[in-house]
């Protein structure tokens, strides 16, 4: 693709830049029909078919007509081979996918704008199978009758979380919406003031509450909420106690919050369910790999939460989805809500999710097989060695205009998980030699234009490329792109 762009540039040069080349006028422009019959267009017609090539060729000839009127058209631009090359480059550019594969060197492993978790090869194989042939999505192979798509992964989710039942929707925001709408429509939901979070991308607990048709009852204060605050707020209209994991910020200092077990107990005395929005939520204790502690779903279930919701594409490392686990009777109610039909996931999501969840059955191998965990557990020394290895190539490619050094930096988990904790990492720090801000932003822009764009983080008049998420298998592709970037 890079080469195709180059060839467009060459064509434009040929058309405009050579003052001494023989000039042409609009009447010299050959007809579409004649050009399409020339040998130069045979390969294009084979690849893109008649309709597309015709449209692209008309567009190109229109452009040349404009040049002719401006007196800037040269005769050699009308050569069939030159025209075919220009049309080919245009078609290639237009047919390349707009959802591009990028290098995430931002230092944020679960970057929401870059699609969060990369589910990896196990999920890929499973999704490919589901794309190639019909699947038993809602078909019970035992009875031959109608099945429920949730049945496919409910047992696996229950096994991994010790919950009684489980269901899956489009994302965690949908999970929270479904839970509140099902259990508390036109009634009250009690939440601590310290947990009225905004997650970004317009997910705010008070707004979700309103959309779900429930009334939010705030209790406690920003920094401290006690058991009595919840107990005192209970009325005949109370329907749900809710706890929200404050995933993207931390309140420190003089603080108090009520644990899940204590809240569950308050709920039980009044037969009110406790719903916990865990946000990221992990299926396994990350401390096992020396990572910061994040609540584990099975612990929250064991502590007495009646429903727990969490994202599948955050720490879990799967595709975008929202998972709800908990009491059988409550999950049954969720499934009966017409909203569930609107929020349900498709077969591709279920295929990917099942494959990723299955990896959790072998926790010893998880850090090897699950990309998210593999990246989070990369050793800083290995990343440092990688930075030293790449440094000379990047330096050589960028030349004198930039100063490149290997530098230590801090990665973040991202997606709201563990906001305070950072992971020591390493990467490349690029500064413009003459300190020019313009040349640095020009480089960033060129990195974004690459066939596989390189996305870094700019701060302190430098571009920081955190190498935590550059796996060694991707290094050759990464390096090949740097050639010719300098100057
Ligand atoms: C991320 C998050 C959400 C939203 O989850 P999505 O999967 O992005 O819809 C909701 N609540 C909390 C606490 C979160 O961390």
Short mmCIF file of C-alpha atoms and ligand atoms in Angstrom, two decimals:
data_model
loop_
_atom_site.label_atom_id
_atom_site.label_comp_id
_atom_site.label_asym_id
_atom_site.label_seq_id
_atom_site.Cartn_x
_atom_site.Cartn_y
_atom_site.Cartn_z
CA UNK A 1 0.00 0.00 0.00
CA UNK A 2 2.88 2.33 0.73
CA UNK A 3 4.21 1.62 -2.74
CA UNK A 4 0.88 2.38 -4.32
CA UNK A 5 0.87 5.78 -2.64
CA UNK A 6 4.33 6.42 -3.99
CA UNK A 7 3.20 5.60 -7.49
CA UNK A 8 0.40 8.17 -7.23
CA UNK A 9 2.93 10.79 -6.34
CA UNK A 10 5.11 9.85 -9.30
CA UNK A 11 2.10 10.15 -11.59
CA UNK A 12 1.25 13.60 -10.31
CA UNK A 13 4.81 14.70 -10.81
CA UNK A 14 4.70 13.45 -14.36
CA UNK A 15 1.52 15.38 -15.01
CA UNK A 16 2.37 18.71 -13.51
CA UNK A 17 6.00 19.20 -12.70
CA UNK A 18 7.73 19.04 -16.05
CA UNK A 19 7.50 22.38 -17.66
CA UNK A 20 9.40 21.30 -20.78
CA UNK A 21 7.13 18.28 -21.52
CA UNK A 22 4.79 18.66 -24.51
CA UNK A 23 1.47 20.18 -23.45
CA UNK A 24 -1.91 18.58 -24.17
CA UNK A 25 -5.44 19.94 -24.38
CA UNK A 26 -8.80 18.50 -23.36
CA UNK A 27 -9.52 17.15 -26.82
CA UNK A 28 -6.40 14.95 -26.61
CA UNK A 29 -7.91 13.00 -23.72
CA UNK A 30 -8.81 9.51 -24.96
CA UNK A 31 -12.29 8.05 -24.50
CA UNK A 32 -13.14 5.78 -21.57
CA UNK A 33 -14.11 2.98 -23.97
CA UNK A 34 -10.84 3.07 -25.86
CA UNK A 35 -8.77 3.08 -22.68
CA UNK A 36 -10.69 0.18 -21.16
CA UNK A 37 -9.91 -1.89 -24.26
CA UNK A 38 -6.18 -1.22 -24.00
CA UNK A 39 -3.86 -3.92 -22.68
CA UNK A 40 -2.84 -1.71 -19.73
CA UNK A 41 -6.30 -2.01 -18.20
CA UNK A 42 -6.64 -5.80 -18.45
CA UNK A 43 -5.23 -6.54 -14.97
CA UNK A 44 -7.37 -3.83 -13.36
CA UNK A 45 -10.54 -5.15 -15.00
CA UNK A 46 -9.69 -8.64 -13.76
CA UNK A 47 -9.21 -7.43 -10.18
CA UNK A 48 -11.86 -4.74 -9.76
CA UNK A 49 -14.39 -5.50 -12.54
CA UNK A 50 -15.85 -3.17 -15.15
CA UNK A 51 -18.11 -0.96 -13.00
CA UNK A 52 -15.51 0.11 -10.47
CA UNK A 53 -12.74 0.64 -13.01
CA UNK A 54 -15.02 2.76 -15.20
CA UNK A 55 -16.00 5.00 -12.31
CA UNK A 56 -12.39 5.43 -11.22
CA UNK A 57 -11.19 6.09 -14.76
CA UNK A 58 -13.91 8.73 -15.32
CA UNK A 59 -12.79 10.38 -12.09
CA UNK A 60 -9.18 10.43 -13.26
CA UNK A 61 -10.06 11.79 -16.71
CA UNK A 62 -12.16 14.49 -15.09
CA UNK A 63 -9.14 15.50 -13.06
CA UNK A 64 -6.98 15.65 -16.19
CA UNK A 65 -9.64 17.73 -17.97
CA UNK A 66 -9.31 20.23 -15.10
CA UNK A 67 -5.54 20.31 -15.59
CA UNK A 68 -6.00 20.80 -19.34
CA UNK A 69 -8.26 23.81 -18.77
CA UNK A 70 -5.60 25.25 -16.48
CA UNK A 71 -3.02 24.67 -19.23
CA UNK A 72 -1.11 22.22 -17.03
CA UNK A 73 -1.74 18.90 -18.76
CA UNK A 74 1.21 17.18 -20.42
CA UNK A 75 0.82 14.68 -23.23
CA UNK A 76 2.52 11.77 -21.48
CA UNK A 77 -0.08 11.82 -18.70
CA UNK A 78 -2.52 10.50 -21.33
CA UNK A 79 -0.53 7.35 -21.94
CA UNK A 80 -2.71 4.28 -21.22
CA UNK A 81 -0.07 2.76 -18.93
CA UNK A 82 0.24 5.96 -16.88
CA UNK A 83 -3.54 6.23 -16.61
CA UNK A 84 -3.90 2.59 -15.58
CA UNK A 85 -1.29 3.10 -12.85
CA UNK A 86 -3.11 6.15 -11.50
CA UNK A 87 -6.49 4.41 -11.59
CA UNK A 88 -4.98 1.30 -9.96
CA UNK A 89 -3.51 3.36 -7.12
CA UNK A 90 -6.83 5.14 -6.61
CA UNK A 91 -8.76 1.86 -6.52
CA UNK A 92 -6.28 0.27 -4.14
CA UNK A 93 -6.55 3.22 -1.78
CA UNK A 94 -10.33 3.17 -1.86
CA UNK A 95 -10.61 -0.56 -1.35
CA UNK A 96 -8.27 -0.75 1.62
CA UNK A 97 -10.26 -1.25 4.83
CA UNK A 98 -11.05 1.82 6.89
CA UNK A 99 -10.81 -0.20 10.11
CA UNK A 100 -7.04 -0.45 10.13
CA UNK A 101 -4.65 -2.61 12.07
CA UNK A 102 -2.35 -0.32 14.08
CA UNK A 103 0.64 -0.57 16.37
CA UNK A 104 -0.52 0.46 19.82
CA UNK A 105 2.58 2.03 21.33
CA UNK A 106 0.63 4.42 23.52
CA UNK A 107 1.59 2.55 26.67
CA UNK A 108 -2.07 1.90 27.43
CA UNK A 109 -2.61 -1.82 26.98
CA UNK A 110 -6.42 -1.75 26.97
CA UNK A 111 -6.88 1.39 24.86
CA UNK A 112 -10.58 2.02 24.30
CA UNK A 113 -9.99 4.05 21.12
CA UNK A 114 -7.85 1.25 19.73
CA UNK A 115 -10.39 -1.47 20.41
CA UNK A 116 -9.36 -2.54 23.93
CA UNK A 117 -8.34 -6.19 24.33
CA UNK A 118 -6.93 -8.21 21.45
CA UNK A 119 -8.51 -11.63 21.95
CA UNK A 120 -5.84 -13.44 19.93
CA UNK A 121 -5.47 -16.68 18.03
CA UNK A 122 -7.85 -18.93 19.95
CA UNK A 123 -10.66 -16.44 19.33
CA UNK A 124 -9.61 -15.97 15.71
CA UNK A 125 -9.99 -19.67 14.90
CA UNK A 126 -13.34 -19.84 16.62
CA UNK A 127 -14.67 -16.76 14.80
CA UNK A 128 -13.44 -18.04 11.44
CA UNK A 129 -15.39 -21.28 11.95
CA UNK A 130 -18.51 -19.30 12.80
CA UNK A 131 -18.08 -17.14 9.69
CA UNK A 132 -17.62 -20.05 7.33
CA UNK A 133 -20.55 -22.30 8.15
CA UNK A 134 -23.90 -22.40 9.95
CA UNK A 135 -23.62 -22.81 13.72
CA UNK A 136 -25.80 -24.20 16.52
CA UNK A 137 -26.50 -20.70 17.86
CA UNK A 138 -30.04 -21.29 19.09
CA UNK A 139 -30.46 -24.92 18.23
CA UNK A 140 -30.39 -27.66 20.83
CA UNK A 141 -28.44 -30.51 19.30
CA UNK A 142 -29.72 -32.98 21.93
CA UNK A 143 -33.43 -32.46 21.45
CA UNK A 144 -33.45 -30.98 17.98
CA UNK A 145 -35.55 -28.14 19.35
CA UNK A 146 -34.96 -24.48 19.80
CA UNK A 147 -32.06 -23.54 22.05
CA UNK A 148 -30.93 -20.40 23.86
CA UNK A 149 -27.76 -18.66 22.71
CA UNK A 150 -26.83 -18.02 26.34
CA UNK A 151 -26.67 -21.77 26.98
CA UNK A 152 -23.51 -21.94 24.89
CA UNK A 153 -21.29 -20.26 27.43
CA UNK A 154 -23.37 -20.13 30.60
CA UNK A 155 -21.83 -23.32 32.03
CA UNK A 156 -18.33 -22.03 31.36
CA UNK A 157 -19.10 -18.67 32.97
CA UNK A 158 -20.62 -20.38 36.00
CA UNK A 159 -17.61 -22.64 36.33
CA UNK A 160 -15.22 -19.69 36.27
CA UNK A 161 -17.20 -17.41 38.58
CA UNK A 162 -19.00 -19.92 40.88
CA UNK A 163 -22.24 -18.10 40.02
CA UNK A 164 -25.53 -19.97 39.56
CA UNK A 165 -26.41 -18.42 36.21
CA UNK A 166 -25.06 -16.08 33.54
CA UNK A 167 -26.04 -14.11 30.47
CA UNK A 168 -24.21 -11.99 27.90
CA UNK A 169 -25.09 -8.67 26.26
CA UNK A 170 -23.40 -6.18 23.96
CA UNK A 171 -21.18 -4.46 26.56
CA UNK A 172 -21.06 -3.72 30.26
CA UNK A 173 -23.06 -0.51 29.85
CA UNK A 174 -25.84 -2.67 28.37
CA UNK A 175 -25.46 -5.12 31.24
CA UNK A 176 -25.95 -2.35 33.81
CA UNK A 177 -28.88 -0.89 31.88
CA UNK A 178 -30.57 -4.30 31.61
CA UNK A 179 -30.03 -5.05 35.29
CA UNK A 180 -31.48 -1.74 36.49
CA UNK A 181 -34.37 -1.74 34.03
CA UNK A 182 -35.33 -5.31 34.90
CA UNK A 183 -35.07 -5.06 38.67
CA UNK A 184 -35.89 -1.42 39.40
CA UNK A 185 -38.12 0.06 36.69
CA UNK A 186 -40.14 2.90 38.25
CA UNK A 187 -38.57 2.13 41.59
CA UNK A 188 -35.51 3.22 43.54
CA UNK A 189 -31.86 2.17 43.31
CA UNK A 190 -29.56 3.03 46.20
CA UNK A 191 -25.97 3.97 45.31
CA UNK A 192 -23.18 5.61 47.28
CA UNK A 193 -22.28 9.20 46.27
CA UNK A 194 -18.66 8.05 46.07
CA UNK A 195 -19.58 5.62 43.28
CA UNK A 196 -21.51 7.83 40.84
CA UNK A 197 -18.88 7.34 38.18
CA UNK A 198 -18.50 8.54 34.65
CA UNK A 199 -16.66 5.98 32.57
CA UNK A 200 -16.19 8.09 29.47
CA UNK A 201 -18.00 7.78 26.19
CA UNK A 202 -21.15 9.02 27.94
CA UNK A 203 -21.56 6.25 30.50
CA UNK A 204 -22.57 7.98 33.73
CA UNK A 205 -24.37 6.12 36.46
CA UNK A 206 -27.05 8.82 37.01
CA UNK A 207 -27.79 8.94 33.26
CA UNK A 208 -27.96 5.17 32.92
CA UNK A 209 -30.33 5.12 35.88
CA UNK A 210 -32.63 7.61 34.13
CA UNK A 211 -32.48 5.73 30.81
CA UNK A 212 -33.36 2.52 32.62
CA UNK A 213 -36.43 4.20 34.13
CA UNK A 214 -35.25 3.96 37.71
CA UNK A 215 -34.86 6.59 40.40
CA UNK A 216 -31.38 7.07 41.78
CA UNK A 217 -31.14 7.46 45.55
CA UNK A 218 -27.70 8.80 46.45
CA UNK A 219 -26.44 7.99 49.91
CA UNK A 220 -23.40 8.99 51.95
CA UNK A 221 -20.85 11.56 50.83
CA UNK A 222 -18.15 11.64 48.17
CA UNK A 223 -15.47 10.24 50.43
CA UNK A 224 -17.40 8.33 53.09
CA UNK A 225 -20.46 6.11 53.01
CA UNK A 226 -21.53 3.87 55.88
CA UNK A 227 -23.89 0.94 56.37
CA UNK A 228 -26.40 3.17 58.12
CA UNK A 229 -26.53 5.44 55.05
CA UNK A 230 -27.88 2.55 53.01
CA UNK A 231 -30.15 1.24 55.74
CA UNK A 232 -31.67 4.69 56.34
CA UNK A 233 -32.43 5.13 52.63
CA UNK A 234 -34.56 2.01 52.34
CA UNK A 235 -38.22 2.65 51.56
CA UNK A 236 -41.15 0.69 50.20
CA UNK A 237 -40.07 1.84 46.73
CA UNK A 238 -36.51 0.49 47.03
CA UNK A 239 -35.79 -2.19 44.44
CA UNK A 240 -32.05 -2.58 44.21
CA UNK A 241 -28.89 -1.89 46.17
CA UNK A 242 -26.09 -1.16 43.82
CA UNK A 243 -22.34 -0.98 44.17
CA UNK A 244 -20.21 0.44 41.38
CA UNK A 245 -16.53 -0.28 41.16
CA UNK A 246 -14.81 3.11 40.95
CA UNK A 247 -12.61 1.82 38.21
CA UNK A 248 -11.10 4.94 36.71
CA UNK A 249 -10.29 6.96 39.81
CA UNK A 250 -9.31 6.43 43.41
CA UNK A 251 -10.51 8.28 46.46
CA UNK A 252 -7.77 8.30 49.05
CA UNK A 253 -7.33 9.79 52.48
CA UNK A 254 -10.25 9.91 54.93
CA UNK A 255 -12.50 7.41 53.20
CA UNK A 256 -15.02 4.72 53.99
CA UNK A 257 -17.15 2.50 51.82
CA UNK A 258 -19.30 -0.49 52.56
CA UNK A 259 -18.02 -3.89 51.50
CA UNK A 260 -20.05 -6.20 49.27
CA UNK A 261 -20.67 -8.67 52.10
CA UNK A 262 -22.09 -5.98 54.40
CA UNK A 263 -24.29 -4.58 51.63
CA UNK A 264 -25.54 -8.04 50.74
CA UNK A 265 -26.53 -8.52 54.37
CA UNK A 266 -28.50 -5.24 54.39
CA UNK A 267 -30.22 -6.39 51.19
CA UNK A 268 -31.11 -9.78 52.64
CA UNK A 269 -32.89 -8.27 55.65
CA UNK A 270 -35.28 -6.54 53.22
CA UNK A 271 -35.23 -9.11 50.42
CA UNK A 272 -33.55 -6.57 48.14
CA UNK A 273 -31.02 -7.77 45.57
CA UNK A 274 -27.50 -6.35 45.48
CA UNK A 275 -26.13 -5.61 42.02
CA UNK A 276 -22.43 -4.93 41.57
CA UNK A 277 -21.05 -3.18 38.47
CA UNK A 278 -17.50 -4.43 38.57
CA UNK A 279 -16.37 -2.62 35.41
CA UNK A 280 -13.26 -4.48 34.41
CA UNK A 281 -13.49 -7.33 36.82
CA UNK A 282 -11.05 -10.15 36.53
CA UNK A 283 -11.77 -13.87 36.38
CA UNK A 284 -8.55 -14.65 38.16
CA UNK A 285 -6.38 -12.94 40.76
CA UNK A 286 -3.79 -10.92 38.85
CA UNK A 287 -1.56 -10.78 41.93
CA UNK A 288 -0.50 -14.28 40.88
CA UNK A 289 1.55 -12.58 38.13
CA UNK A 290 2.72 -9.72 40.32
CA UNK A 291 0.11 -7.37 38.86
CA UNK A 292 -1.92 -4.95 41.00
CA UNK A 293 -4.97 -6.42 42.68
CA UNK A 294 -8.28 -5.98 40.89
CA UNK A 295 -11.53 -7.46 42.25
CA UNK A 296 -12.09 -11.02 41.14
CA UNK A 297 -15.63 -11.87 39.99
CA UNK A 298 -15.87 -15.12 41.94
CA UNK A 299 -14.91 -13.31 45.18
CA UNK A 300 -17.68 -10.79 44.64
CA UNK A 301 -20.17 -13.57 43.96
CA UNK A 302 -18.97 -15.46 47.03
CA UNK A 303 -19.29 -12.31 49.16
CA UNK A 304 -23.02 -12.29 48.43
CA UNK A 305 -23.62 -10.11 45.37
CA UNK A 306 -26.84 -11.22 43.68
CA UNK A 307 -25.80 -9.99 40.23
CA UNK A 308 -22.36 -8.94 39.01
CA UNK A 309 -21.76 -7.17 35.68
CA UNK A 310 -18.41 -6.72 33.93
CA UNK A 311 -16.85 -6.11 30.52
CA UNK A 312 -15.44 -8.93 28.41
CA UNK A 313 -12.94 -6.71 26.57
CA UNK A 314 -11.14 -5.19 29.53
CA UNK A 315 -8.96 -7.31 31.83
CA UNK A 316 -10.76 -10.47 30.77
CA UNK A 317 -9.07 -10.03 27.39
CA UNK A 318 -11.99 -11.06 25.17
CA UNK A 319 -14.24 -9.46 22.55
CA UNK A 320 -16.58 -6.56 23.33
CA UNK A 321 -19.42 -7.89 25.47
CA UNK A 322 -21.04 -7.37 28.86
CA UNK A 323 -21.35 -10.33 31.16
CA UNK A 324 -23.90 -10.68 33.95
CA UNK A 325 -23.56 -13.51 36.45
CA UNK A 326 -25.55 -14.25 39.58
CA UNK A 327 -28.76 -15.73 40.97
CA UNK A 328 -30.73 -18.01 38.66
CA UNK A 329 -34.11 -16.34 39.36
CA UNK A 330 -32.72 -12.87 38.64
CA UNK A 331 -30.89 -13.93 35.47
CA UNK A 332 -34.13 -15.54 34.29
CA UNK A 333 -35.89 -12.20 34.75
CA UNK A 334 -33.15 -10.41 32.79
CA UNK A 335 -33.59 -12.83 29.91
CA UNK A 336 -37.34 -12.24 29.81
CA UNK A 337 -36.93 -8.47 29.49
CA UNK A 338 -37.56 -7.39 25.85
CA UNK A 339 -34.48 -5.16 26.20
CA UNK A 340 -32.37 -8.32 26.37
CA UNK A 341 -33.36 -9.10 22.78
CA UNK A 342 -32.17 -5.65 21.72
CA UNK A 343 -28.91 -5.90 23.64
CA UNK A 344 -27.98 -9.48 22.84
CA UNK A 345 -24.69 -10.45 21.21
CA UNK A 346 -24.18 -12.16 17.87
CA UNK A 347 -22.58 -15.49 17.04
CA UNK A 348 -19.16 -13.97 16.32
CA UNK A 349 -18.97 -12.48 19.79
CA UNK A 350 -20.07 -15.74 21.38
CA UNK A 351 -17.55 -17.69 19.32
CA UNK A 352 -14.70 -15.41 20.39
CA UNK A 353 -15.85 -15.23 24.00
CA UNK A 354 -16.14 -18.98 24.39
CA UNK A 355 -12.62 -19.47 23.05
CA UNK A 356 -11.16 -16.85 25.40
CA UNK A 357 -13.07 -18.12 28.45
CA UNK A 358 -11.85 -21.66 27.75
CA UNK A 359 -8.26 -20.42 28.14
CA UNK A 360 -9.02 -19.65 31.80
CA UNK A 361 -9.40 -23.36 32.47
CA UNK A 362 -5.61 -23.60 32.25
CA UNK A 363 -4.44 -20.66 34.35
CA UNK A 364 -0.82 -21.84 34.23
CA UNK A 365 -0.79 -21.21 30.49
CA UNK A 366 -2.90 -18.06 30.50
CA UNK A 367 -0.05 -15.53 30.51
CA UNK A 368 1.28 -17.26 27.44
CA UNK A 369 -1.96 -17.73 25.49
CA UNK A 370 -4.06 -14.68 26.31
CA UNK A 371 -2.59 -11.59 24.59
CA UNK A 372 -3.85 -9.09 27.20
CA UNK A 373 -2.21 -10.96 30.05
CA UNK A 374 0.88 -11.70 27.97
CA UNK A 375 1.36 -7.96 27.38
CA UNK A 376 0.58 -6.96 30.96
CA UNK A 377 3.07 -9.46 32.35
CA UNK A 378 5.94 -8.61 30.00
CA UNK A 379 9.12 -8.11 31.96
CA UNK A 380 10.47 -4.54 31.85
CA UNK A 381 13.99 -5.89 31.26
CA UNK A 382 12.85 -7.76 28.16
CA UNK A 383 11.17 -4.60 26.88
CA UNK A 384 14.36 -2.64 27.58
CA UNK A 385 16.38 -5.16 25.57
CA UNK A 386 13.88 -4.83 22.74
CA UNK A 387 14.22 -1.04 22.81
CA UNK A 388 18.03 -1.33 22.54
CA UNK A 389 17.60 -3.76 19.66
CA UNK A 390 15.27 -1.45 17.70
CA UNK A 391 17.05 1.80 18.50
CA UNK A 392 19.78 1.72 15.80
CA UNK A 393 17.27 0.90 13.04
CA UNK A 394 14.87 3.67 14.03
CA UNK A 395 17.73 6.12 14.46
CA UNK A 396 19.12 5.29 11.04
CA UNK A 397 15.70 5.61 9.45
CA UNK A 398 15.01 9.03 10.96
CA UNK A 399 18.44 10.51 10.25
CA UNK A 400 19.73 13.79 11.58
CA UNK A 401 16.40 15.52 11.97
CA UNK A 402 15.42 13.59 15.09
CA UNK A 403 17.09 12.47 18.29
CA UNK A 404 16.03 8.96 19.31
CA UNK A 405 16.85 7.44 22.67
CA UNK A 406 15.81 4.33 24.55
CA UNK A 407 13.95 5.42 27.65
CA UNK A 408 12.14 3.95 30.60
CA UNK A 409 8.45 4.81 30.81
CA UNK A 410 5.31 3.68 32.56
CA UNK A 411 2.56 1.65 30.90
CA UNK A 412 -1.03 1.70 32.04
CA UNK A 413 -3.51 -1.13 32.01
CA UNK A 414 -6.22 1.16 30.66
CA UNK A 415 -9.99 0.97 30.25
CA UNK A 416 -10.44 2.22 33.74
CA UNK A 417 -8.77 -0.76 35.36
CA UNK A 418 -6.40 0.04 38.18
CA UNK A 419 -5.97 3.73 37.44
CA UNK A 420 -3.38 4.37 40.08
CA UNK A 421 -1.10 1.49 39.29
CA UNK A 422 1.38 1.71 36.47
CA UNK A 423 3.68 -0.89 35.02
CA UNK A 424 7.38 -0.16 34.49
CA UNK A 425 8.12 -0.35 30.80
CA UNK A 426 10.59 0.77 28.15
CA UNK A 427 10.50 2.29 24.73
CA UNK A 428 11.78 4.89 22.32
CA UNK A 429 11.71 8.61 22.94
CA UNK A 430 11.89 10.76 19.81
CA UNK A 431 12.64 14.49 19.84
CA UNK A 432 13.11 16.87 16.94
CA UNK A 433 16.82 17.76 16.74
CA UNK A 434 16.17 21.47 16.55
CA UNK A 435 13.39 21.24 19.06
CA UNK A 436 10.88 22.16 16.39
CA UNK A 437 7.38 21.25 17.41
CA UNK A 438 6.29 21.26 13.78
CA UNK A 439 8.71 18.57 12.71
CA UNK A 440 7.64 16.36 15.61
CA UNK A 441 3.99 16.63 14.73
CA UNK A 442 4.89 16.05 11.07
CA UNK A 443 6.56 12.80 12.09
CA UNK A 444 3.56 11.76 14.17
CA UNK A 445 1.33 12.45 11.22
CA UNK A 446 3.55 10.37 8.92
CA UNK A 447 3.51 7.52 11.41
CA UNK A 448 -0.28 7.67 11.31
CA UNK A 449 -0.25 7.46 7.49
CA UNK A 450 1.78 4.25 7.40
CA UNK A 451 0.23 1.08 5.99
CA UNK A 452 -0.02 -0.05 9.61
CA UNK A 453 -0.14 3.20 11.56
CA UNK A 454 2.13 3.60 14.58
CA UNK A 455 0.34 5.33 17.45
CA UNK A 456 2.48 6.71 20.25
CA UNK A 457 1.96 9.25 23.00
CA UNK A 458 3.20 12.82 22.81
CA UNK A 459 4.27 14.59 25.96
CA UNK A 460 7.01 17.02 26.97
CA UNK A 461 7.84 17.91 23.34
CA UNK A 462 8.66 14.29 22.59
CA UNK A 463 7.00 11.30 21.00
CA UNK A 464 7.04 8.28 23.30
CA UNK A 465 6.74 4.82 21.79
CA UNK A 466 6.12 2.34 24.60
CA UNK A 467 7.18 -1.08 23.31
CA UNK A 468 5.17 -3.15 25.80
CA UNK A 469 2.55 -3.93 23.14
CA UNK A 470 4.99 -4.64 20.32
CA UNK A 471 5.30 -8.41 20.33
CA UNK A 472 8.41 -9.89 18.73
CA UNK A 473 6.39 -11.51 15.94
CA UNK A 474 5.35 -8.02 14.82
CA UNK A 475 8.85 -6.51 14.94
CA UNK A 476 9.80 -7.15 11.30
CA UNK A 477 6.63 -5.46 10.04
CA UNK A 478 7.22 -2.59 12.46
CA UNK A 479 10.83 -2.07 11.36
CA UNK A 480 10.18 -2.39 7.64
CA UNK A 481 7.89 0.60 7.79
CA UNK A 482 10.57 2.93 9.19
CA UNK A 483 12.75 2.76 6.09
CA UNK A 484 12.53 6.04 4.26
CA UNK A 485 10.62 7.86 6.96
CA UNK A 486 13.41 10.30 7.81
CA UNK A 487 14.12 13.72 6.34
C1 LIG B 1 -15.94 0.17 31.70
C2 LIG B 1 -17.02 0.29 32.69
C3 LIG B 1 -18.35 0.34 32.27
C4 LIG B 1 -18.73 0.32 30.81
O1 LIG B 1 -18.40 -0.90 30.24
P1 LIG B 1 -18.42 -1.07 28.65
O2 LIG B 1 -18.06 -2.50 28.44
O3 LIG B 1 -17.45 -0.10 28.10
O4 LIG B 1 -19.80 -0.77 28.21
C5 LIG B 1 -19.32 0.43 33.23
N1 LIG B 1 -19.01 0.48 34.55
C6 LIG B 1 -17.74 0.44 34.98
C7 LIG B 1 -17.47 0.51 36.45
C8 LIG B 1 -16.69 0.34 34.06
O5 LIG B 1 -15.43 0.30 34.49
#
